[in-house]
GROMACS .gro file of C-alpha atoms in nm:
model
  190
    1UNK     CA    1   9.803  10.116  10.858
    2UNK     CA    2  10.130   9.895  10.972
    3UNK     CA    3  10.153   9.846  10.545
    4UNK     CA    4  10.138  10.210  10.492
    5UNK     CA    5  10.399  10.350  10.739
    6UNK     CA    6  10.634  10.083  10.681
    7UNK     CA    7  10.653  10.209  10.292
    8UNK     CA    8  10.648  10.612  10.460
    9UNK     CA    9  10.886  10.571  10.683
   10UNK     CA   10  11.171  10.511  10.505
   11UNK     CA   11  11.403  10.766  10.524
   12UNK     CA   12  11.388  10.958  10.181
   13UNK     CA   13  11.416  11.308  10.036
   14UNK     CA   14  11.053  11.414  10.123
   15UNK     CA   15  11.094  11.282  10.516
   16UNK     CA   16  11.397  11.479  10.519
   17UNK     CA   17  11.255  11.813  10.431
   18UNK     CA   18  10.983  11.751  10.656
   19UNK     CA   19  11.267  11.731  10.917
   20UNK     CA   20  11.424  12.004  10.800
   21UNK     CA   21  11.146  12.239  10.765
   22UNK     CA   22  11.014  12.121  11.130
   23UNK     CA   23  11.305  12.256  11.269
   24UNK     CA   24  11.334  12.555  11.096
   25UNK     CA   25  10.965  12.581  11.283
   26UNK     CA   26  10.871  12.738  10.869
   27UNK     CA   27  10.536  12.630  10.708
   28UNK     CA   28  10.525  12.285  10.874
   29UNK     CA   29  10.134  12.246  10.834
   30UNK     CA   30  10.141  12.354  10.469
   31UNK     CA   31  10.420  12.091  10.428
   32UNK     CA   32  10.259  11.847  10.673
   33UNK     CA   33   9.886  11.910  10.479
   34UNK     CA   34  10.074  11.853  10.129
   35UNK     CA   35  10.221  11.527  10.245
   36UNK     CA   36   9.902  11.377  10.362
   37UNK     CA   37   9.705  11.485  10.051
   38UNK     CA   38   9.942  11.370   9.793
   39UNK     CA   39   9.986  11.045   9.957
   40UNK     CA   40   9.626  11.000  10.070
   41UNK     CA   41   9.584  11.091   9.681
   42UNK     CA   42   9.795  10.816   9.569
   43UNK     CA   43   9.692  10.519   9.761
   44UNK     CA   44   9.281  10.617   9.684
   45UNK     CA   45   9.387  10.609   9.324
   46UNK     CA   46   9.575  10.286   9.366
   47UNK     CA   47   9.287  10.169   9.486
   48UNK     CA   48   9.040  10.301   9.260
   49UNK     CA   49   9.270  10.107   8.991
   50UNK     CA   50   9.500  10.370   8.834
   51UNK     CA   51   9.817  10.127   8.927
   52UNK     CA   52   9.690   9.936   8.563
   53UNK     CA   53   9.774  10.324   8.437
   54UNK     CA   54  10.101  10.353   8.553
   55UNK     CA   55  10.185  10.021   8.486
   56UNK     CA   56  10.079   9.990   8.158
   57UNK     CA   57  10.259  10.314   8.069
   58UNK     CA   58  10.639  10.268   8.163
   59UNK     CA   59  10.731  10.594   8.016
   60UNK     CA   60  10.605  10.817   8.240
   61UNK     CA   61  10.782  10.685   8.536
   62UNK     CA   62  11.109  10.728   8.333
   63UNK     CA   63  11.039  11.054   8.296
   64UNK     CA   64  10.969  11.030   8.679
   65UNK     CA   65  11.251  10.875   8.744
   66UNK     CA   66  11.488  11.138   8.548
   67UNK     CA   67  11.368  11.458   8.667
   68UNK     CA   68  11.351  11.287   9.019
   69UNK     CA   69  11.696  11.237   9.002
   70UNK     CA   70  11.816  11.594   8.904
   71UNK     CA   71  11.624  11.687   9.184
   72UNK     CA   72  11.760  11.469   9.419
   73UNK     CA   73  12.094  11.601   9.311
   74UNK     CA   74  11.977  11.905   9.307
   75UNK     CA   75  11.915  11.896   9.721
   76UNK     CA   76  12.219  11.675   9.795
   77UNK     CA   77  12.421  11.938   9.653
   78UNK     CA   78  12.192  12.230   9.884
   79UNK     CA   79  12.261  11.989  10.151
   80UNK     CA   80  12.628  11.962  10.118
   81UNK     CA   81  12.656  12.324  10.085
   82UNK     CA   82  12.417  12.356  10.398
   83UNK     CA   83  12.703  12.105  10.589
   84UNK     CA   84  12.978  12.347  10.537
   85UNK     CA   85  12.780  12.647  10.642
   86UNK     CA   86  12.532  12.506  10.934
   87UNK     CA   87  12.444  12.831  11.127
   88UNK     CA   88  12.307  12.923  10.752
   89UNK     CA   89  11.972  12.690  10.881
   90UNK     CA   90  11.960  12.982  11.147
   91UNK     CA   91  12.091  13.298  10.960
   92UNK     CA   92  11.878  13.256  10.609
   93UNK     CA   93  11.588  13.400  10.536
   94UNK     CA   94  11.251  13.224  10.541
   95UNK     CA   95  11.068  13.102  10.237
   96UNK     CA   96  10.764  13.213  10.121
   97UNK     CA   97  10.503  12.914  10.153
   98UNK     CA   98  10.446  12.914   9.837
   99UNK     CA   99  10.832  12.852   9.748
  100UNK     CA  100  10.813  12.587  10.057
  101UNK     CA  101  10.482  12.412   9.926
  102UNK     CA  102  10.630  12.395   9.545
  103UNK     CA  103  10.924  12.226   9.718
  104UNK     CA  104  10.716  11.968   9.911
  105UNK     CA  105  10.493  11.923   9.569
  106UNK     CA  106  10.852  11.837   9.379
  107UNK     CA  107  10.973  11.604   9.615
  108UNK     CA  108  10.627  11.416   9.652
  109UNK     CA  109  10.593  11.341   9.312
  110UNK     CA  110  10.878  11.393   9.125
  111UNK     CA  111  10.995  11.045   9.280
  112UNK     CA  112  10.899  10.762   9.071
  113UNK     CA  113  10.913  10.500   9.386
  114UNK     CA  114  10.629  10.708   9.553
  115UNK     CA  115  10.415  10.591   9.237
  116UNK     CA  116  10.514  10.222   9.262
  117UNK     CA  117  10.505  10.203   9.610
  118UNK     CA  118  10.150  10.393   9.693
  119UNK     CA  119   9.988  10.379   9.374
  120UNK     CA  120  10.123  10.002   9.274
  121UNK     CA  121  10.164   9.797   9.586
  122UNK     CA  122   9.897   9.963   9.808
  123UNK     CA  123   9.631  10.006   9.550
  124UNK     CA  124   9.659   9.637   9.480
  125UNK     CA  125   9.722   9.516   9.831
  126UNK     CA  126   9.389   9.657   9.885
  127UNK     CA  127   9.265   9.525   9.560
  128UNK     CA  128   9.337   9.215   9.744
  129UNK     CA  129   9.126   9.257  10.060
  130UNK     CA  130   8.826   9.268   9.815
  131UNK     CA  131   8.542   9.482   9.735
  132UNK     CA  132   8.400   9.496  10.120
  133UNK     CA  133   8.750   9.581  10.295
  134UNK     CA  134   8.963   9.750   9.999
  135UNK     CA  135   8.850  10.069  10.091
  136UNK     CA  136   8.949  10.017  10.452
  137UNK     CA  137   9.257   9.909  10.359
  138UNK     CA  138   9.355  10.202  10.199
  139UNK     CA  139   9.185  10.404  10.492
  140UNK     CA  140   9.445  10.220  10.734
  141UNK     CA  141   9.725  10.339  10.473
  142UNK     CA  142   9.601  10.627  10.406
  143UNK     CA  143   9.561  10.699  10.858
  144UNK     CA  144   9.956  10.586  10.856
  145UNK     CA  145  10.072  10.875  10.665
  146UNK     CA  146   9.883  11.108  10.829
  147UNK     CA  147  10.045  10.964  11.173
  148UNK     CA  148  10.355  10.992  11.006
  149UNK     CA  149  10.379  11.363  10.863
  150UNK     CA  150  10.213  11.485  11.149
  151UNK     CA  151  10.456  11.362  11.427
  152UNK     CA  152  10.779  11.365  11.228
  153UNK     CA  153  10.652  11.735  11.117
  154UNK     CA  154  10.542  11.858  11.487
  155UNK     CA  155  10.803  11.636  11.615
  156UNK     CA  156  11.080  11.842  11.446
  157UNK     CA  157  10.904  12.124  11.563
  158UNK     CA  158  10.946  12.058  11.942
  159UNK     CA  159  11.294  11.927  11.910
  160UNK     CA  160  11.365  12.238  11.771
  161UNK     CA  161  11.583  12.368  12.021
  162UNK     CA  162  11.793  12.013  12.043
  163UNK     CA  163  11.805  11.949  11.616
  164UNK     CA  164  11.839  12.305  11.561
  165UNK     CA  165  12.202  12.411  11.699
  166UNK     CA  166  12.479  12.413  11.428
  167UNK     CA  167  12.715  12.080  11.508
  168UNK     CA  168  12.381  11.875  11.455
  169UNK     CA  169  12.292  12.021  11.117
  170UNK     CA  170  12.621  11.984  10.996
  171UNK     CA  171  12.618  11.623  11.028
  172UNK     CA  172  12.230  11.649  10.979
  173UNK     CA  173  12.221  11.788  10.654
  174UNK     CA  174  12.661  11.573  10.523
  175UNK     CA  175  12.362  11.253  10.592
  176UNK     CA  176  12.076  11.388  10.379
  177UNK     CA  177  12.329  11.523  10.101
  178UNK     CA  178  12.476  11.111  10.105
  179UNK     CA  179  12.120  11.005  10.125
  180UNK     CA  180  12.009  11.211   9.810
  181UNK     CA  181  12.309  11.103   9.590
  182UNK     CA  182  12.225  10.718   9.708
  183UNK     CA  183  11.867  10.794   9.600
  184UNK     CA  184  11.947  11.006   9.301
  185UNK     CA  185  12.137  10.654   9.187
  186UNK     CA  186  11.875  10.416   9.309
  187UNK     CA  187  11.655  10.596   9.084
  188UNK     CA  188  11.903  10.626   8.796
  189UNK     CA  189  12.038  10.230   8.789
  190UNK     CA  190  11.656  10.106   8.816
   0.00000   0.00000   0.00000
């Protein structure tokens, strides 16, 4: 479980919507519920041995890793624009879910790192623990993220009121915009 979170926690561009979309108090259990599945998804299949998959075929996380990148640009630009107009996290209209749950799809697997770091490193950290424990290995991962999504998701959600007024979000959403670009890079120098 300690494994797990410490790869989830990271601050990254799926943990910031999460953030964002608890305090906007929209479709947090939709984007909580794709969180957990997609990474709960990821580390099974690590564990069931599709990490020899993704390894053995580079190409696909360049692809990854490309179209991750225009996405994170993508939101760092959203962001920035978000930063010079902060009440607009107030004052726009909601999303459908379905807009909200395509976005929380993109931004869970559209990052190549998810891939190496679920998929890769927890499938064979399990791998490790042998045929008796792998399984609850990947449980304990598996129980991290759903600790994690759930209380930075709800979490958001009650600090609502405090995350929520203008001032924060412009400094709020100036920090996700930096943290995309950095990401967007990360991804592209790799």
């Amino acid at each position: 479980m300690l494994t797990g979170l410490a790869l989830i926690v990271a601050i990254g561009a799926q943990n910031a919507f999460v953030l964002r979309q608890g305090v906007r108090r929209e479709h947090i259990g939709a984007v909580v519920a794709v969180c957990m599945i997609g990474d709960a998804a990821l580390i099974l299949g690590g564990t069931a041995g599709i990490g020899a998959l993704v390894y053995r075929f580079p190409q696909a996380l360049d692809v990854l890793r490309w179209g991750g990148a225009a996405y994170l640009v993508w939101f760092a630009v959203r962001s920035f624009m978000s930063a010079l107009n902060p009440s607009a996290l107030e004052q726009s209209a909601p999303r459908s879910k379905g807009s909200v749950v395509a976005s929380t799809v993109a931004l869970t697997f559209l990052n190549p790192h998810v891939y190496l770091d679920t998929v890769v490193l927890l499938g064979s950290l399990a791998n490790q623990q042998g045929p008796d424990l792998r399984w609850v290995f990947a449980g304990g991962a598996v129980a991290g993220s759903v600790v994690w999504f759930s209380a930075l998701g709800y979490g958001a959600r009650a600090l609502s009121g405090v995350l929520g007024n203008p001032r924060t979000w412009r400094y709020l959403d100036f920090g996700i915009g930096l943290v995309m670009l950095g990401l967007a890079a990360k991804l592209l120098l790799s």
